[in-house]
Short mmCIF file of C-alpha atoms and ligand atoms in Angstrom, two decimals:
data_model
loop_
_atom_site.label_atom_id
_atom_site.label_comp_id
_atom_site.label_asym_id
_atom_site.label_seq_id
_atom_site.Cartn_x
_atom_site.Cartn_y
_atom_site.Cartn_z
CA MET A 24 24.38 115.01 91.12
CA THR A 25 25.82 113.49 94.43
CA ARG A 26 26.30 116.64 95.68
CA THR A 27 22.76 117.90 95.05
CA ALA A 28 21.53 115.25 97.28
CA LEU A 29 23.96 115.76 100.30
CA ALA A 30 22.52 119.67 99.85
CA ARG A 31 19.69 118.12 100.24
CA PHE A 32 19.91 115.59 103.50
CA GLN A 33 22.49 118.85 105.04
CA GLU A 34 19.21 121.25 104.55
CA ARG A 35 16.51 118.59 106.11
CA LEU A 36 19.71 118.05 109.47
CA THR A 37 18.65 121.48 109.24
CA ALA A 38 15.20 121.46 109.50
CA GLU A 39 15.11 118.45 112.10
CA GLY A 40 17.62 119.78 114.74
CA LEU A 41 19.82 118.09 114.77
CA ASP A 42 23.74 119.08 114.38
CA GLY A 43 24.94 115.74 112.99
CA ALA A 44 24.11 112.27 111.46
CA LEU A 45 25.96 109.72 111.10
CA ILE A 46 25.35 106.68 108.25
CA ALA A 47 27.26 103.23 108.37
CA ALA A 48 27.86 100.96 106.17
CA PRO A 49 29.86 98.04 106.94
CA GLU A 50 29.78 94.92 105.00
CA ALA A 51 27.29 94.04 107.08
CA LEU A 52 25.10 96.59 106.21
CA SER A 53 23.20 98.20 103.44
CA SER A 54 25.08 100.93 101.52
CA THR A 55 22.43 101.84 99.23
CA ASN A 56 22.22 105.14 101.01
CA LEU A 57 25.87 105.70 101.86
CA ARG A 58 26.63 105.34 98.02
CA TYR A 59 23.09 107.62 97.26
CA LEU A 60 24.82 110.31 99.99
CA SER A 61 28.11 110.43 98.63
CA GLY A 62 28.42 107.60 95.32
CA PHE A 63 30.78 105.51 97.10
CA THR A 64 30.95 101.83 95.57
CA GLY A 65 32.90 100.50 98.09
CA SER A 66 32.47 97.50 100.90
CA SER A 67 32.57 99.25 103.92
CA ALA A 68 31.97 103.07 105.25
CA TYR A 69 30.82 105.44 107.35
CA LEU A 70 29.46 109.19 106.92
CA LEU A 71 29.42 112.05 109.20
CA ILE A 72 28.04 114.62 107.25
CA THR A 73 26.84 118.16 109.44
CA PRO A 74 25.16 120.15 107.89
CA ALA A 75 28.48 122.41 106.97
CA HIS A 76 30.51 119.54 106.27
CA ALA A 77 30.95 115.73 105.40
CA TRP A 78 33.14 112.94 106.38
CA LEU A 79 34.10 109.15 104.38
CA LEU A 80 35.44 107.21 107.32
CA THR A 81 36.99 103.73 105.67
CA ASP A 82 40.04 101.26 105.68
CA PHE A 83 42.94 101.21 103.43
CA ARG A 84 41.21 99.10 100.83
CA TYR A 85 39.78 101.90 100.06
CA LEU A 86 41.48 105.64 100.60
CA GLU A 87 42.06 106.53 97.61
CA GLN A 88 38.62 105.46 95.57
CA ALA A 89 36.54 106.99 97.93
CA ARG A 90 38.75 110.21 97.20
CA ILE A 91 38.01 109.98 93.39
CA GLU A 92 34.67 108.61 94.54
CA SER A 93 33.12 111.68 96.79
CA PRO A 94 34.96 114.60 96.06
CA ALA A 95 32.57 116.67 98.29
CA TYR A 96 33.49 114.56 101.46
CA ASP A 97 36.66 114.09 103.70
CA VAL A 98 37.93 110.84 103.71
CA ILE A 99 39.74 110.04 106.88
CA ARG A 100 41.17 106.57 107.13
CA GLN A 101 38.63 105.07 109.67
CA GLY A 102 41.26 104.25 113.20
CA LYS A 103 41.22 100.68 114.79
CA ARG A 104 38.15 101.87 116.39
CA VAL A 105 35.90 103.35 114.20
CA ALA A 106 33.54 104.78 117.09
CA ASP A 107 36.65 106.82 118.55
CA THR A 108 37.75 108.85 115.04
CA VAL A 109 33.38 110.12 115.11
CA ALA A 110 33.76 110.68 118.55
CA ASP A 111 36.89 113.14 118.24
CA LEU A 112 34.99 114.41 114.78
CA CYS A 113 31.79 114.42 116.88
CA GLN A 114 33.42 116.66 119.72
CA SER A 115 36.11 118.91 117.18
CA ALA A 116 32.62 119.59 114.75
CA HIS A 117 31.02 120.30 117.81
CA VAL A 118 27.90 117.45 117.58
CA ALA A 119 25.50 117.31 119.78
CA ARG A 120 22.86 115.92 119.20
CA LEU A 121 23.66 112.99 115.94
CA GLY A 122 21.09 111.48 114.19
CA PHE A 123 21.00 107.52 112.97
CA GLU A 124 19.54 105.52 111.51
CA ALA A 125 17.34 103.21 113.71
CA ASP A 126 15.74 100.80 111.76
CA LYS A 127 18.72 99.75 110.31
CA VAL A 128 21.65 99.92 112.44
CA PRO A 129 22.14 96.36 114.81
CA TYR A 130 21.52 96.83 118.30
CA ALA A 131 24.78 96.01 119.64
CA MET A 132 26.29 98.12 117.36
CA TRP A 133 24.69 101.38 118.55
CA LYS A 134 25.06 100.18 122.27
CA GLY A 135 28.87 100.29 121.10
CA TRP A 136 28.64 103.47 119.60
CA ARG A 137 26.83 105.28 122.50
CA GLU A 138 29.72 103.51 125.60
CA ARG A 139 32.23 106.07 123.26
CA ILE A 140 30.45 108.60 121.54
CA PRO A 141 29.11 111.18 123.79
CA VAL A 142 26.25 112.77 121.88
CA ILE A 143 22.61 112.22 122.15
CA TRP A 144 21.65 109.95 119.58
CA ARG A 145 18.18 110.73 117.60
CA PRO A 146 16.60 108.62 115.07
CA LEU A 147 16.92 109.91 111.11
CA ASN A 148 13.37 108.55 111.03
CA GLN A 149 13.94 108.03 106.86
CA LEU A 150 15.94 110.82 106.56
CA VAL A 151 17.83 109.11 103.53
CA GLU A 152 14.85 107.47 102.01
CA LYS A 153 11.98 110.41 101.65
CA LEU A 154 14.96 112.27 99.92
CA ARG A 155 15.21 108.86 97.31
CA VAL A 156 11.53 108.52 96.76
CA VAL A 157 12.22 111.15 93.82
CA LYS A 158 14.42 110.77 91.29
CA SER A 159 16.24 112.53 89.22
CA ASP A 160 16.38 112.43 85.75
CA GLU A 161 20.09 110.94 86.18
CA GLU A 162 18.88 108.60 87.99
CA ILE A 163 15.97 107.56 85.86
CA GLN A 164 18.08 107.61 83.09
CA TYR A 165 20.39 104.52 84.64
CA ILE A 166 17.19 102.43 85.54
CA ARG A 167 16.36 103.20 82.02
CA GLN A 168 19.70 101.79 80.45
CA ALA A 169 18.99 98.61 83.10
CA ALA A 170 16.11 97.83 82.03
CA HIS A 171 16.55 98.52 78.84
CA ILE A 172 20.15 96.02 78.71
CA ALA A 173 17.40 92.79 80.41
CA ASP A 174 14.68 94.03 77.31
CA GLU A 175 17.46 93.28 75.04
CA ALA A 176 19.09 90.11 76.46
CA LEU A 177 14.94 88.17 77.11
CA ARG A 178 14.75 88.81 73.65
CA GLU A 179 18.41 86.44 73.05
CA VAL A 180 17.41 84.59 74.75
CA LEU A 181 13.32 83.99 75.35
CA PRO A 182 12.93 81.86 71.41
CA THR A 183 15.55 79.20 72.80
CA ALA A 184 13.60 78.10 76.51
CA VAL A 185 11.42 75.25 75.46
CA GLY A 186 13.68 72.14 76.22
CA ARG A 187 16.46 74.04 78.07
CA SER A 188 15.74 73.91 82.10
CA GLU A 189 14.92 77.09 84.34
CA ARG A 190 18.35 77.75 85.70
CA ASP A 191 19.96 77.22 82.17
CA LEU A 192 17.55 79.49 80.84
CA ALA A 193 18.43 82.10 83.86
CA LEU A 194 21.69 81.58 83.21
CA ALA A 195 21.77 82.27 79.48
CA LEU A 196 19.20 85.25 80.54
CA GLU A 197 22.11 86.86 83.24
CA TRP A 198 24.89 85.90 80.90
CA ALA A 199 22.67 87.59 78.40
CA MET A 200 22.80 90.83 80.90
CA ARG A 201 25.83 90.82 81.97
CA ARG A 202 27.22 90.46 78.03
CA ARG A 203 25.34 94.14 77.68
CA GLY A 204 27.04 95.97 80.29
CA ALA A 205 24.65 95.09 83.34
CA GLU A 206 27.28 95.79 86.65
CA SER A 207 25.19 92.87 88.11
CA LEU A 208 21.32 91.14 88.14
CA ALA A 209 19.60 93.88 89.68
CA PHE A 210 18.55 90.47 92.16
CA ASP A 211 18.29 86.53 91.27
CA THR A 212 16.66 86.20 88.87
CA ILE A 213 13.42 83.57 88.85
CA VAL A 214 12.69 80.80 86.02
CA ALA A 215 8.88 79.39 87.12
CA ALA A 216 7.48 77.30 84.41
CA GLY A 217 4.29 75.21 84.29
CA GLU A 218 2.70 74.56 87.78
CA ARG A 219 6.58 75.96 89.64
CA GLY A 220 4.35 79.20 88.67
CA ALA A 221 2.04 79.20 91.16
CA TRP A 222 5.07 79.76 93.39
CA PRO A 223 5.23 83.20 93.25
CA HIS A 224 8.66 83.45 93.95
CA ALA A 225 10.01 80.24 92.66
CA ARG A 226 13.83 79.26 92.50
CA PRO A 227 15.43 78.02 88.85
CA SER A 228 15.43 74.57 89.22
CA ASP A 229 16.31 71.96 86.58
CA ARG A 230 12.64 71.36 85.78
CA ILE A 231 13.07 71.29 81.27
CA ILE A 232 10.57 74.23 79.80
CA GLN A 233 8.03 72.16 77.87
CA PRO A 234 6.05 72.89 74.83
CA GLY A 235 2.06 74.19 75.90
CA GLU A 236 2.93 75.48 79.48
CA LEU A 237 2.56 78.80 81.14
CA LEU A 238 6.67 80.38 81.43
CA THR A 239 7.14 83.06 84.26
CA ILE A 240 10.00 85.02 84.59
CA ASP A 241 11.12 88.07 86.50
CA PHE A 242 14.45 90.08 86.26
CA GLY A 243 16.29 93.58 86.24
CA ALA A 244 19.52 94.09 85.29
CA GLN A 245 21.94 96.92 87.82
CA PHE A 246 23.40 99.79 85.83
CA HIS A 247 25.70 102.61 87.90
CA GLY A 248 24.00 100.76 91.00
CA TYR A 249 20.11 101.60 90.18
CA LYS A 250 17.99 98.49 89.20
CA SER A 251 15.02 96.84 87.03
CA ASP A 252 12.75 95.23 87.45
CA GLU A 253 10.04 93.30 85.11
CA THR A 254 7.85 90.12 84.64
CA VAL A 255 6.56 88.12 81.58
CA THR A 256 5.16 84.96 81.93
CA VAL A 257 4.12 84.12 78.17
CA ALA A 258 2.85 80.25 76.69
CA THR A 259 5.50 77.81 75.15
CA GLY A 260 2.82 76.35 72.83
CA SER A 261 -1.46 76.43 72.37
CA LEU A 262 -2.71 76.83 76.33
CA SER A 263 -5.21 75.58 77.62
CA PRO A 264 -8.23 77.93 77.90
CA GLU A 265 -7.89 77.79 82.00
CA LEU A 266 -4.35 78.83 81.58
CA ARG A 267 -5.04 81.71 78.29
CA ARG A 268 -7.71 83.15 80.52
CA LEU A 269 -5.54 83.32 83.40
CA VAL A 270 -2.84 85.61 81.35
CA GLU A 271 -5.73 87.34 80.36
CA ILE A 272 -7.02 88.35 83.67
CA VAL A 273 -3.57 89.43 84.74
CA ALA A 274 -2.67 91.13 81.85
CA GLU A 275 -5.95 93.02 82.22
CA ALA A 276 -5.04 93.92 85.68
CA GLN A 277 -1.92 94.72 84.80
CA ALA A 278 -3.32 97.86 82.09
CA GLU A 279 -5.82 98.98 84.74
CA GLY A 280 -3.30 99.19 87.20
CA ILE A 281 -1.09 101.24 85.12
CA GLU A 282 -3.89 103.61 83.83
CA ALA A 283 -4.03 104.51 87.55
CA VAL A 284 -0.27 106.03 87.82
CA ARG A 285 -0.38 109.34 87.37
CA PRO A 286 0.78 112.27 89.54
CA GLY A 287 -1.82 113.14 91.90
CA ASN A 288 -3.69 109.68 92.05
CA THR A 289 -1.63 107.34 95.35
CA ALA A 290 -0.21 103.84 95.25
CA ARG A 291 -3.44 102.58 96.53
CA ALA A 292 -5.50 103.23 93.94
CA VAL A 293 -3.03 102.03 91.58
CA ASP A 294 -3.23 98.71 93.69
CA ALA A 295 -7.22 98.58 94.04
CA ALA A 296 -7.45 99.33 90.27
CA ALA A 297 -5.20 96.38 89.27
CA ARG A 298 -7.17 94.58 92.16
CA ALA A 299 -10.75 94.91 91.40
CA VAL A 300 -10.10 93.31 87.75
CA ILE A 301 -8.94 89.62 89.64
CA GLU A 302 -11.68 89.65 91.98
CA LYS A 303 -14.35 90.23 89.68
CA ALA A 304 -12.83 87.28 87.80
CA GLY A 305 -12.77 85.46 91.01
CA TYR A 306 -9.86 84.90 91.46
CA ALA A 307 -9.22 87.36 94.68
CA GLU A 308 -7.73 84.58 97.06
CA ALA A 309 -5.19 83.58 93.90
CA PHE A 310 -3.66 86.90 94.13
CA GLY A 311 -1.79 87.61 98.26
CA HIS A 312 0.85 89.97 97.32
CA GLY A 313 0.42 93.71 96.88
CA THR A 314 0.78 95.30 93.32
CA GLY A 315 3.84 97.03 93.14
CA HIS A 316 7.27 99.18 94.68
CA GLY A 317 9.22 101.75 93.28
CA VAL A 318 12.70 100.65 92.21
CA GLY A 319 16.09 102.38 92.03
CA LEU A 320 19.16 101.26 94.94
CA ASP A 321 17.25 99.01 96.00
CA ILE A 322 14.91 96.84 94.11
CA HIS A 323 11.73 96.95 96.77
CA GLU A 324 11.88 101.19 97.59
CA ALA A 325 9.66 103.53 98.60
CA PRO A 326 6.40 104.16 97.52
CA TYR A 327 4.20 100.32 97.95
CA ALA A 328 0.83 100.13 96.07
CA SER A 329 -0.85 97.32 98.27
CA PRO A 330 -4.32 97.64 99.64
CA ASP A 331 -2.67 98.25 103.45
CA PRO A 332 -3.67 102.71 103.85
CA ALA A 333 -0.99 102.25 106.28
CA ASN A 334 2.36 103.15 104.11
CA ASP A 335 -0.25 104.74 101.44
CA VAL A 336 1.57 107.93 99.33
CA THR A 337 0.61 110.49 96.68
CA LEU A 338 2.12 109.69 93.12
CA GLU A 339 4.46 112.51 91.96
CA PRO A 340 6.70 113.61 89.24
CA GLY A 341 9.97 111.17 89.53
CA MET A 342 9.39 108.55 91.61
CA THR A 343 8.45 104.73 89.97
CA LEU A 344 6.24 102.45 90.43
CA THR A 345 5.99 98.85 89.37
CA VAL A 346 2.63 97.37 88.07
CA GLU A 347 2.71 93.24 88.56
CA PRO A 348 -0.70 91.91 89.83
CA GLY A 349 -0.37 87.57 89.44
CA ILE A 350 -2.77 84.74 90.33
CA TYR A 351 -0.95 82.04 91.48
CA LEU A 352 -2.93 78.06 91.16
CA PRO A 353 -1.53 75.83 93.21
CA GLY A 354 -0.72 72.20 91.30
CA VAL A 355 -2.45 74.18 87.99
CA GLY A 356 0.00 77.05 87.65
CA GLY A 357 0.19 80.78 88.32
CA CYS A 358 1.16 84.21 86.03
CA ARG A 359 3.09 88.00 86.90
CA LEU A 360 3.00 90.30 84.65
CA GLU A 361 5.70 93.16 85.39
CA ASP A 362 6.74 96.68 84.22
CA THR A 363 8.81 99.40 86.14
CA LEU A 364 7.22 103.34 85.13
CA VAL A 365 7.90 106.07 86.46
CA ILE A 366 6.09 109.08 87.66
CA THR A 367 5.47 111.52 84.57
CA GLU A 368 4.02 115.12 85.06
CA THR A 369 1.14 114.07 82.82
CA GLY A 370 1.15 110.14 83.58
CA ALA A 371 3.24 107.38 83.48
CA GLU A 372 6.07 106.04 81.62
CA ARG A 373 7.05 102.81 80.93
CA LEU A 374 10.76 102.06 81.20
CA THR A 375 10.76 97.92 81.20
CA GLU A 376 9.56 97.69 77.18
CA TRP A 377 8.38 93.53 77.06
CA PRO A 378 4.49 93.89 75.73
CA LYS A 379 2.50 91.95 78.55
CA THR A 380 0.27 90.91 76.57
CA PHE A 381 -0.25 87.41 76.24
CA GLN A 382 1.87 85.62 73.83
CA ILE A 383 2.90 82.24 72.48
CA LEU A 384 6.88 81.80 71.93
CA GLY A 385 8.47 80.66 68.72
ZN1 ZN B 19 10.36 91.18 90.01
ZN1 ZN B 20 9.10 93.74 91.46
#
C-alpha cells in the first residue's frame, strides 16, 4: 500500500512540475500524510521525495524502526539541523523546485528552512490529501475492523450504562475497545446524558446516567492507524413524547442522508437530504453542523458534507463519509446518529454496525 501511495505521489510531483517535496512531521506536526506515504509510525521524521528517489530522515531513536516500516525509503539519520541534511540531499539530487505543505508548516519553521535550503519553494496544495481521499481495499478493511472493535465494545458496556457516571461509562467503553485490539482511541469519547446531550461535543462528566433520558455516545477505535466514527443515541427508559419524536426525526434524517450516499452524487446533496427532514420537522436552527466528513488516518478528512458549496465534491467509490445529523435543544437534550460509510460502485456500505433506530435500553 505504501509503495503504491509513494509511486502515485511521485507521478503527481512530475505532473505539478516539481523536482521534489519535503513532508515534515516533527513532534509538533500532524504525521498522517507522512505515515500514508511511508508507513512510518514514529513521532518525528521528514520525507524528501523526488520523482526517482525517496529519503526518510529521522533521529537516533527511530532509525531501526524506520528501516523496517519504510523499506521503500533510504533511511538517513538527520543532522543536528535537519535543514542542513535536506539542503545537502537537494543539492546532490539537483532539486530546484521543492514542494512543501504550506497549509501545515508553521511560518517560523519554513523561515528556518528558507535560510538554509536554497531552492524555489512551492506550496503542495493538498497533494497528499487528494491521494488519500480514495481509499484502497486494505485501508477500508482497517476502518471496517476499527468499527467492528468499537461496536463490540459498545455492545458489552451499553447495558451497564444506567447508574454510572458519563466519565465511568466512557472509560469502560475505551477499555473494552483497547481489550479488543484497538491500538488507541480514534478521538476523545463523547458521553452525554439528559440535558447534556444538547452539547454536540460534550466531555464526559461526573453526571450520573438516569433512567428515562436520552444518552448520546460518539466513539471510535483506531486500527493500523485508521479510525472509525459512530454515534448512537439511546433511551435509558420510557421517554417523554417530545424526546422520542426527536430521535425519530433524526433517525429519518440519517436514513435519508445514507440513501443519498452513492457514486456520482455530491457530498452536498447528502447534507441536503438529511437537512430537509430536520427542517421540515421545524428544527432547522437546532442542527448547526455539517452532516458528515470522510474518515481515514484522520478522524475528519475530505470529503465534507455540508451546505457550503466551497468544499463540495462528487462522491467516488473508495471514499468514506459519515452521515451524522443531530438536533440539539439547550436545557432539554439532544440526539445525534452517526454511521461511517464507504462509497461502492453501486451505492454505499455501512462500516459501523449499531442500528440507528429508536431504541430503549434494557
Ligand atoms: Zn463521531
Ligand atoms: Zn463524525
